[in-house]
Tab-separated table of C-alpha atoms in Angstrom:
chain	number	residue	atom	x	y	z
A	141	LYS	CA	1.888	16.640	6.179
A	142	GLN	CA	-0.533	13.759	6.688
A	143	GLU	CA	0.284	11.428	9.587
A	144	VAL	CA	-1.537	8.135	10.133
A	145	THR	CA	-1.457	6.345	13.479
A	146	GLN	CA	-2.828	2.926	14.374
A	147	ILE	CA	-3.718	1.695	17.828
A	148	PRO	CA	-3.004	-0.781	19.286
A	149	ALA	CA	0.368	-1.739	17.816
A	150	ALA	CA	-0.327	-5.389	18.640
A	151	LEU	CA	-3.341	-7.360	19.785
A	152	SER	CA	-3.677	-10.967	20.895
A	153	VAL	CA	-7.141	-12.453	21.336
A	154	PRO	CA	-8.736	-15.884	21.689
A	155	GLU	CA	-10.657	-17.273	18.774
A	156	GLY	CA	-14.260	-16.111	18.535
A	157	GLU	CA	-13.782	-12.647	19.989
A	158	ASN	CA	-15.040	-9.520	18.280
A	159	LEU	CA	-12.352	-6.874	18.022
A	160	VAL	CA	-11.754	-3.294	16.935
A	161	LEU	CA	-8.665	-1.825	15.308
A	162	ASN	CA	-8.230	1.933	15.309
A	163	CYS	CA	-6.762	4.317	12.773
A	164	SER	CA	-6.415	8.083	13.083
A	165	PHE	CA	-5.174	10.667	10.611
A	166	THR	CA	-4.163	14.282	11.127
A	167	ASP	CA	-5.531	15.890	7.936
A	168	SER	CA	-9.248	15.277	7.504
A	169	ALA	CA	-9.187	16.383	3.845
A	170	ILE	CA	-9.010	12.858	2.469
A	171	TYR	CA	-10.408	11.347	-0.703
A	172	ASN	CA	-10.750	7.841	0.671
A	173	LEU	CA	-9.356	5.378	3.201
A	174	GLN	CA	-8.281	1.835	2.493
A	175	TRP	CA	-7.740	-1.054	4.946
A	176	PHE	CA	-5.199	-3.722	4.019
A	177	ARG	CA	-4.057	-7.031	5.372
A	178	GLN	CA	-0.376	-8.022	5.246
A	179	ASP	CA	0.810	-11.546	5.974
A	180	PRO	CA	4.460	-11.995	7.050
A	181	GLY	CA	6.808	-11.435	4.126
A	182	LYS	CA	3.899	-10.969	1.739
A	183	GLY	CA	2.190	-8.194	-0.177
A	184	LEU	CA	-0.783	-6.066	0.772
A	185	THR	CA	-4.302	-7.358	0.266
A	186	SER	CA	-7.015	-4.719	0.048
A	187	LEU	CA	-9.855	-5.454	2.456
A	188	LEU	CA	-12.146	-2.438	2.336
A	189	LEU	CA	-12.188	1.026	0.824
A	190	ILE	CA	-14.342	3.833	2.219
A	191	GLN	CA	-14.925	6.960	0.183
A	192	SER	CA	-14.797	10.249	2.093
A	193	SER	CA	-18.563	10.651	1.663
A	194	GLN	CA	-19.316	7.264	3.221
A	195	ARG	CA	-19.677	6.314	6.867
A	196	GLU	CA	-19.029	2.590	6.645
A	197	GLN	CA	-18.330	-0.406	4.447
A	198	THR	CA	-18.893	-4.079	5.129
A	199	SER	CA	-17.382	-7.241	3.696
A	200	GLY	CA	-18.250	-10.513	5.371
A	201	ARG	CA	-17.078	-10.392	8.987
A	202	LEU	CA	-15.332	-7.062	8.438
A	203	ASN	CA	-16.879	-3.653	8.965
A	204	ALA	CA	-14.982	-0.414	8.553
A	205	SER	CA	-16.298	2.951	9.675
A	206	LEU	CA	-15.091	6.437	8.891
A	207	ASP	CA	-15.519	9.685	10.808
A	208	LYS	CA	-13.739	12.094	8.521
A	209	SER	CA	-14.304	15.207	10.615
A	210	SER	CA	-12.587	13.693	13.636
A	211	GLY	CA	-9.924	11.930	11.573
A	212	ARG	CA	-10.777	8.409	12.675
A	213	SER	CA	-11.556	5.028	11.196
A	214	THR	CA	-12.172	1.689	12.850
A	215	LEU	CA	-12.005	-1.836	11.498
A	216	TYR	CA	-14.342	-4.215	13.289
A	217	ILE	CA	-13.676	-7.950	12.947
A	218	ALA	CA	-16.493	-10.209	14.103
A	219	ALA	CA	-15.991	-13.732	15.429
A	220	SER	CA	-12.226	-13.720	14.916
A	221	GLN	CA	-10.473	-16.843	13.604
A	222	PRO	CA	-6.818	-17.969	13.689
A	223	GLY	CA	-6.694	-17.310	9.942
A	224	ASP	CA	-7.276	-13.614	10.667
A	225	SER	CA	-3.797	-13.408	12.214
A	226	ALA	CA	-1.870	-10.829	10.195
A	227	THR	CA	-0.849	-7.174	10.232
A	228	TYR	CA	-3.663	-4.770	9.412
A	229	LEU	CA	-2.782	-1.468	7.786
A	230	CYS	CA	-4.869	1.580	7.112
A	231	ALA	CA	-3.959	4.110	4.445
A	232	VAL	CA	-5.457	7.421	3.355
A	233	ARG	CA	-5.481	9.181	0.011
A	234	PRO	CA	-5.434	13.009	0.024
A	235	GLY	CA	-8.503	14.961	-1.002
A	236	GLY	CA	-8.836	16.232	-4.556
A	237	THR	CA	-6.606	13.520	-5.983
A	238	SER	CA	-8.515	10.413	-6.985
A	239	TYR	CA	-5.283	8.663	-7.960
A	240	GLY	CA	-2.953	10.138	-5.382
A	241	LYS	CA	-0.456	8.396	-3.146
A	242	LEU	CA	-1.484	6.459	-0.074
A	243	THR	CA	-0.116	7.403	3.344
A	244	PHE	CA	0.079	4.380	5.628
A	245	GLY	CA	-0.109	3.779	9.340
A	246	GLN	CA	2.399	1.497	11.006
A	247	GLY	CA	-0.114	-1.320	11.334
A	248	THR	CA	-1.680	-3.446	14.059
A	249	ILE	CA	-0.266	-6.950	14.452
A	250	LEU	CA	-3.186	-9.249	15.214
A	251	THR	CA	-2.775	-12.724	16.671
A	252	VAL	CA	-5.850	-14.909	17.098
A	253	HIS	CA	-5.085	-18.032	19.083
A	254	PRO	CA	-7.222	-21.188	19.076
B	1	GLU	CA	-8.865	-12.487	-10.248
B	2	PRO	CA	-6.314	-10.233	-11.982
B	3	GLU	CA	-3.253	-9.441	-9.918
B	4	VAL	CA	-0.130	-7.322	-9.901
B	5	THR	CA	2.969	-9.448	-10.495
B	6	GLN	CA	6.449	-8.541	-9.294
B	7	THR	CA	9.788	-10.131	-10.120
B	8	PRO	CA	12.109	-11.182	-8.650
B	9	SER	CA	10.701	-12.000	-5.231
B	10	HIS	CA	14.139	-11.508	-3.689
B	11	GLN	CA	17.120	-9.595	-5.095
B	12	VAL	CA	20.532	-9.569	-3.482
B	13	THR	CA	23.056	-7.025	-4.729
B	14	GLN	CA	26.331	-5.406	-3.778
B	15	MET	CA	26.447	-1.788	-2.706
B	16	GLY	CA	26.981	0.485	-5.716
B	17	GLN	CA	25.378	-1.901	-8.197
B	18	GLU	CA	22.373	-1.079	-10.343
B	19	VAL	CA	19.164	-3.024	-9.852
B	20	ILE	CA	15.932	-3.142	-11.819
B	21	LEU	CA	12.752	-4.264	-10.127
B	22	ARG	CA	9.992	-5.387	-12.430
B	23	CYS	CA	6.233	-5.216	-12.188
B	24	VAL	CA	3.361	-6.248	-14.415
B	25	PRO	CA	0.311	-4.181	-13.381
B	26	ILE	CA	-3.260	-5.328	-13.907
B	27	SER	CA	-3.901	-5.115	-17.637
B	28	ASN	CA	-6.584	-2.404	-17.859
B	29	HIS	CA	-5.073	-0.163	-15.188
B	30	LEU	CA	-3.654	3.240	-16.018
B	31	TYR	CA	-2.058	4.446	-12.770
B	32	PHE	CA	1.082	2.816	-11.391
B	33	TYR	CA	2.929	3.243	-8.122
B	34	TRP	CA	6.021	2.151	-6.261
B	35	TYR	CA	6.166	1.990	-2.474
B	36	ARG	CA	8.793	0.595	-0.130
B	37	GLN	CA	8.796	-0.801	3.376
B	38	ILE	CA	11.996	-0.899	5.377
B	39	LEU	CA	11.903	-3.738	7.886
B	40	GLY	CA	9.807	-2.748	10.902
B	41	GLN	CA	8.767	0.590	9.416
B	42	LYS	CA	5.738	2.011	7.625
B	43	VAL	CA	5.012	1.503	3.955
B	44	GLU	CA	6.277	4.675	2.206
B	45	PHE	CA	5.263	6.148	-1.136
B	46	LEU	CA	8.022	6.534	-3.721
B	47	VAL	CA	6.469	7.526	-7.038
B	48	SER	CA	3.312	7.466	-9.137
B	49	PHE	CA	3.177	7.214	-12.918
B	50	TYR	CA	0.462	8.014	-15.446
B	51	ASN	CA	0.406	8.517	-19.194
B	52	ASN	CA	4.102	7.705	-19.499
B	53	GLU	CA	5.284	10.267	-17.026
B	54	ILE	CA	5.798	10.722	-13.309
B	55	SER	CA	2.749	12.345	-11.721
B	56	GLU	CA	4.101	12.583	-8.181
B	57	LYS	CA	7.262	11.604	-6.310
B	58	SER	CA	8.413	11.659	-2.719
B	59	GLU	CA	11.594	13.074	-1.197
B	60	ILE	CA	12.980	9.532	-1.159
B	61	PHE	CA	12.775	9.317	-4.945
B	62	ASP	CA	16.015	11.139	-5.771
B	63	ASP	CA	18.228	11.034	-8.850
B	64	GLN	CA	19.295	7.489	-8.037
B	65	PHE	CA	15.797	6.252	-8.813
B	66	SER	CA	13.974	6.106	-12.122
B	67	VAL	CA	10.826	4.466	-13.447
B	68	GLU	CA	9.901	3.321	-16.885
B	69	ARG	CA	7.111	1.639	-18.756
B	70	PRO	CA	9.167	0.109	-21.568
B	71	ASP	CA	6.261	-1.687	-23.241
B	72	GLY	CA	2.533	-2.129	-22.818
B	73	SER	CA	2.771	-4.415	-19.834
B	74	ASN	CA	5.885	-3.862	-17.705
B	75	PHE	CA	6.586	-1.112	-15.172
B	76	THR	CA	10.117	-0.965	-13.777
B	77	LEU	CA	11.935	0.731	-10.920
B	78	LYS	CA	15.659	1.247	-11.376
B	79	ILE	CA	18.103	2.113	-8.635
B	80	ARG	CA	21.339	3.256	-10.244
B	81	SER	CA	23.839	2.837	-7.418
B	82	THR	CA	22.398	0.963	-4.479
B	83	LYS	CA	23.154	1.899	-0.881
B	84	LEU	CA	22.810	-0.189	2.260
B	85	GLU	CA	19.797	1.892	3.272
B	86	ASP	CA	17.965	0.898	0.065
B	87	SER	CA	17.434	-2.549	1.583
B	88	ALA	CA	13.664	-2.888	1.875
B	89	MET	CA	10.599	-4.568	0.452
B	90	TYR	CA	9.501	-2.750	-2.700
B	91	PHE	CA	5.839	-2.899	-3.663
B	92	CYS	CA	4.299	-2.088	-7.011
B	93	ALA	CA	0.635	-1.065	-7.166
B	94	SER	CA	-1.854	-0.137	-9.853
B	95	SER	CA	-5.336	1.319	-10.057
B	96	ALA	CA	-7.959	1.569	-12.757
B	97	ILE	CA	-10.048	4.237	-14.376
B	98	TRP	CA	-12.343	5.920	-11.896
B	99	GLY	CA	-15.750	4.426	-11.556
B	100	ARG	CA	-18.200	3.216	-8.974
B	101	LYS	CA	-17.083	-0.332	-9.470
B	102	THR	CA	-13.367	0.286	-9.158
B	103	LYS	CA	-13.531	2.930	-6.422
B	104	ASN	CA	-9.881	3.752	-7.195
B	105	ILE	CA	-8.683	0.783	-5.181
B	106	GLN	CA	-4.918	0.365	-5.351
B	107	TYR	CA	-3.950	-3.249	-5.879
B	108	PHE	CA	-0.541	-4.300	-4.631
B	109	GLY	CA	1.914	-6.950	-5.771
B	110	ALA	CA	3.604	-9.411	-3.427
B	111	GLY	CA	6.756	-7.286	-3.352
B	112	THR	CA	10.444	-7.647	-4.118
B	113	ARG	CA	12.754	-7.939	-1.133
B	114	LEU	CA	15.945	-6.038	-1.968
B	115	SER	CA	19.007	-6.851	0.112
B	116	VAL	CA	22.025	-4.596	-0.398
B	117	LEU	CA	25.269	-6.038	0.999
């Protein structure tokens, strides 16, 4: 059974810092990995999706990397801003199923203070 | 940008009552999902739906749950007899036909908060 773990559980940084959020998964046979942002009481906003054949994806100040063989992904946020404060979730889709279910980590709660 | 719409945003019900949570997926999407998130816990998969039938379901999705696509736009989750432990945020998601552009991204709605009293 796939298990997804995110470290740290919470992170508080001053504005302007670069930071790294970590995600690990136990079964490396994944189809893809998706990073989401969740604001309090709100839905999930997709940030980046990395296919299993890719090593990284970039969108603006966000960069996600994937090391499938070791079961790890990182989300790098450059020049953090207070508006980045949210919970960040990673989720994996099992291999061989392009439309399969996502298995989520518990999230990292990020606070960026001015 | 197209989005997944869920109604109501908050549903309060008495234990034992039936509830129907409604979702309007993105219009050209073919795969539909329900997930739930109990307060303070991980987002958990409930069920996926394609071509008018369930394609996968989790252990959580027992006989008390059912899904339906009653028309060309709505996708519903019904809980027949709610329990206290059904209190959670329920998320609907959809994804499109495979392609380089879509990358099978699952798009999520804002959720329905279900409170069972």
